[in-house]
mmCIF file of C-alpha atoms in Angstrom:
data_model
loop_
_atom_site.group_PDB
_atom_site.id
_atom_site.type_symbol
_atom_site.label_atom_id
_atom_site.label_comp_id
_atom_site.label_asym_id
_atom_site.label_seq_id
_atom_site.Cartn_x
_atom_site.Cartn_y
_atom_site.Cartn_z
ATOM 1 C CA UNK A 125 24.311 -56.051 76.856
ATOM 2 C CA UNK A 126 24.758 -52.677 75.445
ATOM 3 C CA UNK A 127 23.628 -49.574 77.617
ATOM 4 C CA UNK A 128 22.476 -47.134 75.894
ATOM 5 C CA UNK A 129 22.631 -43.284 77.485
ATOM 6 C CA UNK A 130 19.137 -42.283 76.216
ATOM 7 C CA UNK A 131 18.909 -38.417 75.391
ATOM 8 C CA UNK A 132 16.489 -36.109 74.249
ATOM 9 C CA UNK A 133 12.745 -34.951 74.480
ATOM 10 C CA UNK A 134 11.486 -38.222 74.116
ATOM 11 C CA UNK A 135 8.594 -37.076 72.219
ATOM 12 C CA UNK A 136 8.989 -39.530 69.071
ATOM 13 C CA UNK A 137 7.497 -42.269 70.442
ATOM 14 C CA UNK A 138 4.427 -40.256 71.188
ATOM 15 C CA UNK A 139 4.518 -38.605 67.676
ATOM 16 C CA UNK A 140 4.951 -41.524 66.252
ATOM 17 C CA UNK A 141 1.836 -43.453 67.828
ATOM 18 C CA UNK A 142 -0.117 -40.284 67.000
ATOM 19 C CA UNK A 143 0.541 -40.200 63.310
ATOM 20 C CA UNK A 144 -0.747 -43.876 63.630
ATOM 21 C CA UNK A 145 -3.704 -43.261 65.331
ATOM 22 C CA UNK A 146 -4.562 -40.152 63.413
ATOM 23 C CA UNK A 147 -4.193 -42.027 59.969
ATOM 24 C CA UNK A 148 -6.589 -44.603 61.102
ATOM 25 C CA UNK A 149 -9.174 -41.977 62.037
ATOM 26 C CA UNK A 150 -8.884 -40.487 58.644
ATOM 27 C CA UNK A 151 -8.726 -43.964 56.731
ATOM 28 C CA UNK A 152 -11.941 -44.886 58.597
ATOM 29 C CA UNK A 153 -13.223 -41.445 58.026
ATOM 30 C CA UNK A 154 -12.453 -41.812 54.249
ATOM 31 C CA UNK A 155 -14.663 -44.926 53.960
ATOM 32 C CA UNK A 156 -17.240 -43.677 55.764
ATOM 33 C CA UNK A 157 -17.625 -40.657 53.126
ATOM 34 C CA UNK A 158 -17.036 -43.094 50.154
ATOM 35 C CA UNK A 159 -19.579 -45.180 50.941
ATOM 36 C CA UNK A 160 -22.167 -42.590 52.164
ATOM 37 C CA UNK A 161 -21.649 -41.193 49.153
ATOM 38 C CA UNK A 162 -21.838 -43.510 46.795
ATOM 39 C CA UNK A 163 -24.743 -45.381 48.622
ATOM 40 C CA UNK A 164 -26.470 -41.903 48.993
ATOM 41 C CA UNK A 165 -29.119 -40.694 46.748
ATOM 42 C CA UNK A 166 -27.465 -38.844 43.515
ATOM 43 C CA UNK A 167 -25.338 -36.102 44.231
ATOM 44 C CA UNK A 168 -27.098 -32.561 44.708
ATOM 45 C CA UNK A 169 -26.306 -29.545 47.550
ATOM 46 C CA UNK A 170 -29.314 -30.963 49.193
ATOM 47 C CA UNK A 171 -27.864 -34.386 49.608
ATOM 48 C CA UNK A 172 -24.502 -33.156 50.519
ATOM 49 C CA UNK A 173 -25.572 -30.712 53.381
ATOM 50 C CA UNK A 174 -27.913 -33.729 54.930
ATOM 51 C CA UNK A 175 -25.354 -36.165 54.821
ATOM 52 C CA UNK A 176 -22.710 -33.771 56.694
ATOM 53 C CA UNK A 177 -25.057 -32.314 59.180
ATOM 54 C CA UNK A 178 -26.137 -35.401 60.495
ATOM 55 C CA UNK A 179 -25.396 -35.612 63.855
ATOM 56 C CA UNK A 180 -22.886 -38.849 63.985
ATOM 57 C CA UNK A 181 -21.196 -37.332 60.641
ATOM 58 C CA UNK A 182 -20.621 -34.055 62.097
ATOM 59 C CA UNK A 183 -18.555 -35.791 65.096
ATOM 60 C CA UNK A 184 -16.667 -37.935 62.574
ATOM 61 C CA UNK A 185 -15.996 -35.073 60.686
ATOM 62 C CA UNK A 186 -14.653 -32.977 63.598
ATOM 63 C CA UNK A 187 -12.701 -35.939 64.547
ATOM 64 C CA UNK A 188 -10.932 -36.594 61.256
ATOM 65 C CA UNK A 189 -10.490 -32.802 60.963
ATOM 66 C CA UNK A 190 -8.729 -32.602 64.478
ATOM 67 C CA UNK A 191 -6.352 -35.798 63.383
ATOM 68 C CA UNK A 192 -5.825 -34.373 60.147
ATOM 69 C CA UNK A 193 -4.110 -31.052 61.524
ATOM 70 C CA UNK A 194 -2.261 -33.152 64.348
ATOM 71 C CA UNK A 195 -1.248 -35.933 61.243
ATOM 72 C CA UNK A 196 0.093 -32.732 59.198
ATOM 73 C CA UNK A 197 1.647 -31.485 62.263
ATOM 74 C CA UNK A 198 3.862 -34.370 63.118
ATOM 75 C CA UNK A 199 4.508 -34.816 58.957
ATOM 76 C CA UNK A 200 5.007 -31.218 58.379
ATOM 77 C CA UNK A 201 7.722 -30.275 61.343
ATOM 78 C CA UNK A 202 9.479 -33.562 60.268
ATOM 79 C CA UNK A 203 10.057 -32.114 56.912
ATOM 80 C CA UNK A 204 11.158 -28.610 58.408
ATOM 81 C CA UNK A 205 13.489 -30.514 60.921
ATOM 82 C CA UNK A 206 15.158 -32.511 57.899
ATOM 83 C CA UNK A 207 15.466 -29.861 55.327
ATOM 84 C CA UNK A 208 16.068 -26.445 57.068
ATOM 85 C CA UNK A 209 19.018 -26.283 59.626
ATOM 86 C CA UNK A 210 19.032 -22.462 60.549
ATOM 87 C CA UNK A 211 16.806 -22.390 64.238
ATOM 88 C CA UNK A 212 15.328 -19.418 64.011
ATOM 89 C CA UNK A 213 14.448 -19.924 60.345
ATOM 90 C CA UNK A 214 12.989 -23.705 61.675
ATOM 91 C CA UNK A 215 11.562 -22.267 64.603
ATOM 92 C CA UNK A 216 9.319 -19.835 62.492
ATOM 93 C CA UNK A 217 8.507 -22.347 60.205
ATOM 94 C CA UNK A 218 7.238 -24.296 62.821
ATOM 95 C CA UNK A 219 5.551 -21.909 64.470
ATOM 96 C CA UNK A 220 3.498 -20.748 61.330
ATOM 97 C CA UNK A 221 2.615 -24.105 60.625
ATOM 98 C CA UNK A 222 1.225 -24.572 63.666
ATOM 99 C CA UNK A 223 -0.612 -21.663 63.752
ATOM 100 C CA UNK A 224 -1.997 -22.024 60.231
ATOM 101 C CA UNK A 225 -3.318 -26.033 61.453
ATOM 102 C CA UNK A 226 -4.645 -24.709 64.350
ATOM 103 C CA UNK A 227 -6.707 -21.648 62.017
ATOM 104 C CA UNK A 228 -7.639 -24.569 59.529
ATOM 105 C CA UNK A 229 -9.152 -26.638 62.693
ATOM 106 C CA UNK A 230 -11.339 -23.242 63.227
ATOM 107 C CA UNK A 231 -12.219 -22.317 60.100
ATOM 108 C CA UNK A 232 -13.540 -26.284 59.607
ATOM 109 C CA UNK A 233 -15.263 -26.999 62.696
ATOM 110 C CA UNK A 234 -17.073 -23.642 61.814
ATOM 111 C CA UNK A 235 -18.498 -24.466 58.465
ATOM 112 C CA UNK A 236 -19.365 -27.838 59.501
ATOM 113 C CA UNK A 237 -20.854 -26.857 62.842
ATOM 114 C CA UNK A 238 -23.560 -24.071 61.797
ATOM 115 C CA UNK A 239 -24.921 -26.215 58.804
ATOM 116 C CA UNK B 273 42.051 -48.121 67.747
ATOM 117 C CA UNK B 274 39.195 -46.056 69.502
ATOM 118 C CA UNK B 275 40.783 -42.673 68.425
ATOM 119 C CA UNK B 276 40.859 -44.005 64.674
ATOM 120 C CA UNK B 277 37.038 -45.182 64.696
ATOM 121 C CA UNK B 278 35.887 -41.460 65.848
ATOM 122 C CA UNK B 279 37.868 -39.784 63.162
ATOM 123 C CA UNK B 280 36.010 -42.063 60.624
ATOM 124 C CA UNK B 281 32.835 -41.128 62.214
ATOM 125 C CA UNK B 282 34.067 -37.859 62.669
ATOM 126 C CA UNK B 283 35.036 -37.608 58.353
ATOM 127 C CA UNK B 284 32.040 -39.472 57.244
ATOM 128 C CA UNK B 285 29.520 -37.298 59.221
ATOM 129 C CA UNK B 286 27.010 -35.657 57.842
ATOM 130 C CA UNK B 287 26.697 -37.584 54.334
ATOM 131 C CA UNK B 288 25.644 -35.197 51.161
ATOM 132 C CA UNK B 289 23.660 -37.482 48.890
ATOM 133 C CA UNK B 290 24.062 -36.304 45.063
ATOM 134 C CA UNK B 291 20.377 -36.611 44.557
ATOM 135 C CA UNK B 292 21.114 -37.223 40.373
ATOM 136 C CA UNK B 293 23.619 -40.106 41.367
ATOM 137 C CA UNK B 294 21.660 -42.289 43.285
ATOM 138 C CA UNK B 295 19.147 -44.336 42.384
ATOM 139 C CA UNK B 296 16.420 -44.947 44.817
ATOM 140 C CA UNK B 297 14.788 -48.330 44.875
ATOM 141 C CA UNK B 298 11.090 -48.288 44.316
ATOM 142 C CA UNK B 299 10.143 -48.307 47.967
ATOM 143 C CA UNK B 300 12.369 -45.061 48.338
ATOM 144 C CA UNK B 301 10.704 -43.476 45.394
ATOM 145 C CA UNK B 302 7.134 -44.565 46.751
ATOM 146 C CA UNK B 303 8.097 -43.233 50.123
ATOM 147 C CA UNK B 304 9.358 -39.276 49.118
ATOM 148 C CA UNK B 305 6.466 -38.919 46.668
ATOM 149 C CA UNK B 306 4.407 -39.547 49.999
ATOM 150 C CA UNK B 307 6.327 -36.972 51.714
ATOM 151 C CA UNK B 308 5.889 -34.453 48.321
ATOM 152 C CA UNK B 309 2.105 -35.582 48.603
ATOM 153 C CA UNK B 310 2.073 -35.050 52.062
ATOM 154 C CA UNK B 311 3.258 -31.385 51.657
ATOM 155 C CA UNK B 312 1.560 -30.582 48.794
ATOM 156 C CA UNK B 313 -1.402 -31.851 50.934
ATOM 157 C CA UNK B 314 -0.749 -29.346 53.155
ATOM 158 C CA UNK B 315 -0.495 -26.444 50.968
ATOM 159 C CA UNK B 316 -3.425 -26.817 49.308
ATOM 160 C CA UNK B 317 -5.361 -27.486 52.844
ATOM 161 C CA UNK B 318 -7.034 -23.873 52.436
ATOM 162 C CA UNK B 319 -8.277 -23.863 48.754
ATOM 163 C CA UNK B 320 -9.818 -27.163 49.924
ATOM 164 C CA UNK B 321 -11.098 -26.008 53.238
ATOM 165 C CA UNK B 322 -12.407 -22.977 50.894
ATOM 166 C CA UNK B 323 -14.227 -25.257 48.407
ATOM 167 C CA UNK B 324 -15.979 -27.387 51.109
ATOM 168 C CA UNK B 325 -17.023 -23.969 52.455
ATOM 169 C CA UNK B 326 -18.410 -23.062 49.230
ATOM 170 C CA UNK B 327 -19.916 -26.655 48.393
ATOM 171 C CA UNK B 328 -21.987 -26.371 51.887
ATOM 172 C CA UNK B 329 -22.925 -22.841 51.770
ATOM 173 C CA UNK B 330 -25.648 -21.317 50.526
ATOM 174 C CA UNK B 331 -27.325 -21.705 46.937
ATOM 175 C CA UNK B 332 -25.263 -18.651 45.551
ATOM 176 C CA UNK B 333 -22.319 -20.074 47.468
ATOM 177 C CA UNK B 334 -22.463 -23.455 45.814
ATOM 178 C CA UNK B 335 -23.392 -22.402 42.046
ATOM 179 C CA UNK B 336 -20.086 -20.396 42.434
ATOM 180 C CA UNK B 337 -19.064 -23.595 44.091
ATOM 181 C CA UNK B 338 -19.584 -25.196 40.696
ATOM 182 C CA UNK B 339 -18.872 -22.324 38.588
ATOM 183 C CA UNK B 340 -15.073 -22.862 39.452
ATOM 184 C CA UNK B 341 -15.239 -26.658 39.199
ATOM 185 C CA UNK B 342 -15.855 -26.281 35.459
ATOM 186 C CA UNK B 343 -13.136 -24.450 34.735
ATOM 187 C CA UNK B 344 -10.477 -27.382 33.274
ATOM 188 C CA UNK B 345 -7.186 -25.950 34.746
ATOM 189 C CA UNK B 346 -8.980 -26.035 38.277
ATOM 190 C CA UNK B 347 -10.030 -29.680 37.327
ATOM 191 C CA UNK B 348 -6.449 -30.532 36.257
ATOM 192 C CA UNK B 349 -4.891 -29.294 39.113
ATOM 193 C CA UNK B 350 -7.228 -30.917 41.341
ATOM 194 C CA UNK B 351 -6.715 -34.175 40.105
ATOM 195 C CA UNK B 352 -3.021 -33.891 41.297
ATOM 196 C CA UNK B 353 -4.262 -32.890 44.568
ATOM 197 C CA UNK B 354 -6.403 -36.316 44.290
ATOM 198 C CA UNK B 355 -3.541 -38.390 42.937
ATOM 199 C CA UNK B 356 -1.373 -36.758 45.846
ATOM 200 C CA UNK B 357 -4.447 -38.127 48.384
ATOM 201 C CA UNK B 358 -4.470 -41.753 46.583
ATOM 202 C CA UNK B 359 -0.736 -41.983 46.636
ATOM 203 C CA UNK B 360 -0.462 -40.693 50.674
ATOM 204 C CA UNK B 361 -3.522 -43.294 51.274
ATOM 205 C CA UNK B 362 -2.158 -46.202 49.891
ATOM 206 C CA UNK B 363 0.761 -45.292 50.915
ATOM 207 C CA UNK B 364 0.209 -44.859 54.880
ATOM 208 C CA UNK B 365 -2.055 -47.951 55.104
ATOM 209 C CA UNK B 366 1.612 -50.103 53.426
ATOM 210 C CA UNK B 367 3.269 -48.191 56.372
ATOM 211 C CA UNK B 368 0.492 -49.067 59.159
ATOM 212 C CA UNK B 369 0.712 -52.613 57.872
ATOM 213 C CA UNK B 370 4.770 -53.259 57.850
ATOM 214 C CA UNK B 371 4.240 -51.358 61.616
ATOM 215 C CA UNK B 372 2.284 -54.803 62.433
ATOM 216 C CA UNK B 373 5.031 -56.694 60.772
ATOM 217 C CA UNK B 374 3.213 -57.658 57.711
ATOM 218 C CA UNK B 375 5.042 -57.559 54.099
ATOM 219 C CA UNK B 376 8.734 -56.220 55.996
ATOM 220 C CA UNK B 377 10.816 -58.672 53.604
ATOM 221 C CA UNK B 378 12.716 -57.444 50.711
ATOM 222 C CA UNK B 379 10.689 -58.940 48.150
ATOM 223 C CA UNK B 380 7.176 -58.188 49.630
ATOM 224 C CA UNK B 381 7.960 -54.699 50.327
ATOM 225 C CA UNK B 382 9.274 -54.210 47.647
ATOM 226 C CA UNK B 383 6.355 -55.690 45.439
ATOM 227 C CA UNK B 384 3.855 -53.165 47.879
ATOM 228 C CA UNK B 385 5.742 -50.354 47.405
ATOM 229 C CA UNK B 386 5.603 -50.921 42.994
ATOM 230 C CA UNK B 387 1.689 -51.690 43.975
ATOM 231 C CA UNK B 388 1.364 -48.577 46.147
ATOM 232 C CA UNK B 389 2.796 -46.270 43.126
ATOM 233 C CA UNK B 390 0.576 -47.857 40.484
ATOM 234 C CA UNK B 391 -2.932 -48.119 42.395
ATOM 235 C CA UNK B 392 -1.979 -44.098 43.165
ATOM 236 C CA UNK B 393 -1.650 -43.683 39.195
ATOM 237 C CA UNK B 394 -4.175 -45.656 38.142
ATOM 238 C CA UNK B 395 -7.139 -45.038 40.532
ATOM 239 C CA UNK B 396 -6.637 -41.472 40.322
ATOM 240 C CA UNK B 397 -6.794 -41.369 35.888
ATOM 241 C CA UNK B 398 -10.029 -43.452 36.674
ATOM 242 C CA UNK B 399 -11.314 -40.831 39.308
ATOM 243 C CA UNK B 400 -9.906 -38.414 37.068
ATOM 244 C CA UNK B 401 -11.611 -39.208 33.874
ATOM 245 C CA UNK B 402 -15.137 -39.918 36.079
ATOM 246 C CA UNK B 403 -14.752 -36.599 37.844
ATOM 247 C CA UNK B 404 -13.769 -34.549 34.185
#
């Protein structure tokens, strides 16, 4: 029996669920579209803005967009924490990151929300 | 004994890799081009967020819309955005299934991985040549 002195944050497991979860959202997400679209009528603007403004679509969309910024979150700040060692350098990347997935969230929801 | 073990540790800690002397197996090269996809995902998140503003905007906005589709170096380059999508799809659904312990072996991931890389190739030169 080895004990082990657990240290740390002990966010990974969390992350690590919610990269899981978040990919299955967007896999699910990404068959809905490919389907919709290729059992939809053929493609025009008019097609394309019914299909995402229906009501059900619009809270898959949202969905998907939310797990997409968390997915790049987790992804992203794993690549900053592996490749750049300097902390304040890796504490501004991760801070612009966030802020930028946060903004893309936004801007999203707000073109897919006022069609 | 114990003071000899923790000045190996201590000399063999952090390990450089000489990235042109080793040779990644394919299920190492599979899983970095999904980290390159995943960043170059990423990047490109606002010109995409930008063109699905466009595409669902208003008449003007979506004849501009298509206006920059047809030029061929926006094309190109979005093909590699779509190859970067196929590979990171394929990709994460090979990681969600060795999560529920299916294909972990040597031999089976490593078959999945070589399938991952060439259903990312190949799908996206057929997308590609449909989309052109």
């Amino acid at each position: 029996m080895v004990k082990r002195i657990v240290v740390g944050a002990h966010y990974g497991l969390t992350d690590w669920l919610a990269q899981r979860i978040t990919a299955l959202v967007m896999l699910v997400y990404t068959l809905i579209l490919v389907v919709s679209l290729l059992a939809g009528p053929s493609p025009s603007q008019e097609s394309w803005r019914a299909l995402m403004s229906g009501s059900a679509m619009r809270f898959a969309s949202f969905l998907c967009i939310l797990s997409l910024c968390y997915h790049a979150w987790v992804g992203v700040r794993d690549i900053w924490m592996d490749y750049v060692q300097p902390v304040g350098i890796r504490l501004l990347m991760h801070a612009l990151t966030l802020l930028a997935l946060i903004g893309y969230a936004g801007w999203t929801t707000q073109i897919l929300w006022r069609l | 004994m114990k003071e000899r073990g923790t000045k190996m540790l201590a000399k063999k800690r952090p390990k450089y890799l000489n990235l042109f002397e080793i040779r990644l197996p394919p299920a190492g090269v599979a899983s970095i081009m999904h980290r390159m996809s995943g960043a170059g995902l990423f990047l490109m998140l606002p010109l995409l967020i930008y063109l699905l503003q466009l595409s669902l905007g208003t008449p003007e906005e979506f004849a501009s819309f298509k206006a920059i589709m047809d030029y061929p170096l926006v094309k190109l380059f979005l093909i590699i955005v779509l190859w970067g999508f196929v590979h990171h799809f394929f990709m994460g659904i090979r990681i969600l299934l060795i999560d529920i312990h299916i294909g972990v072996d040597l031999p089976a991931a490593r078959a999945s991985a070589i399938f991952v890389t060439a259903v990312g190739v190949l799908l996206t030169a057929i997308l590609g040549v449909k989309l052109w």
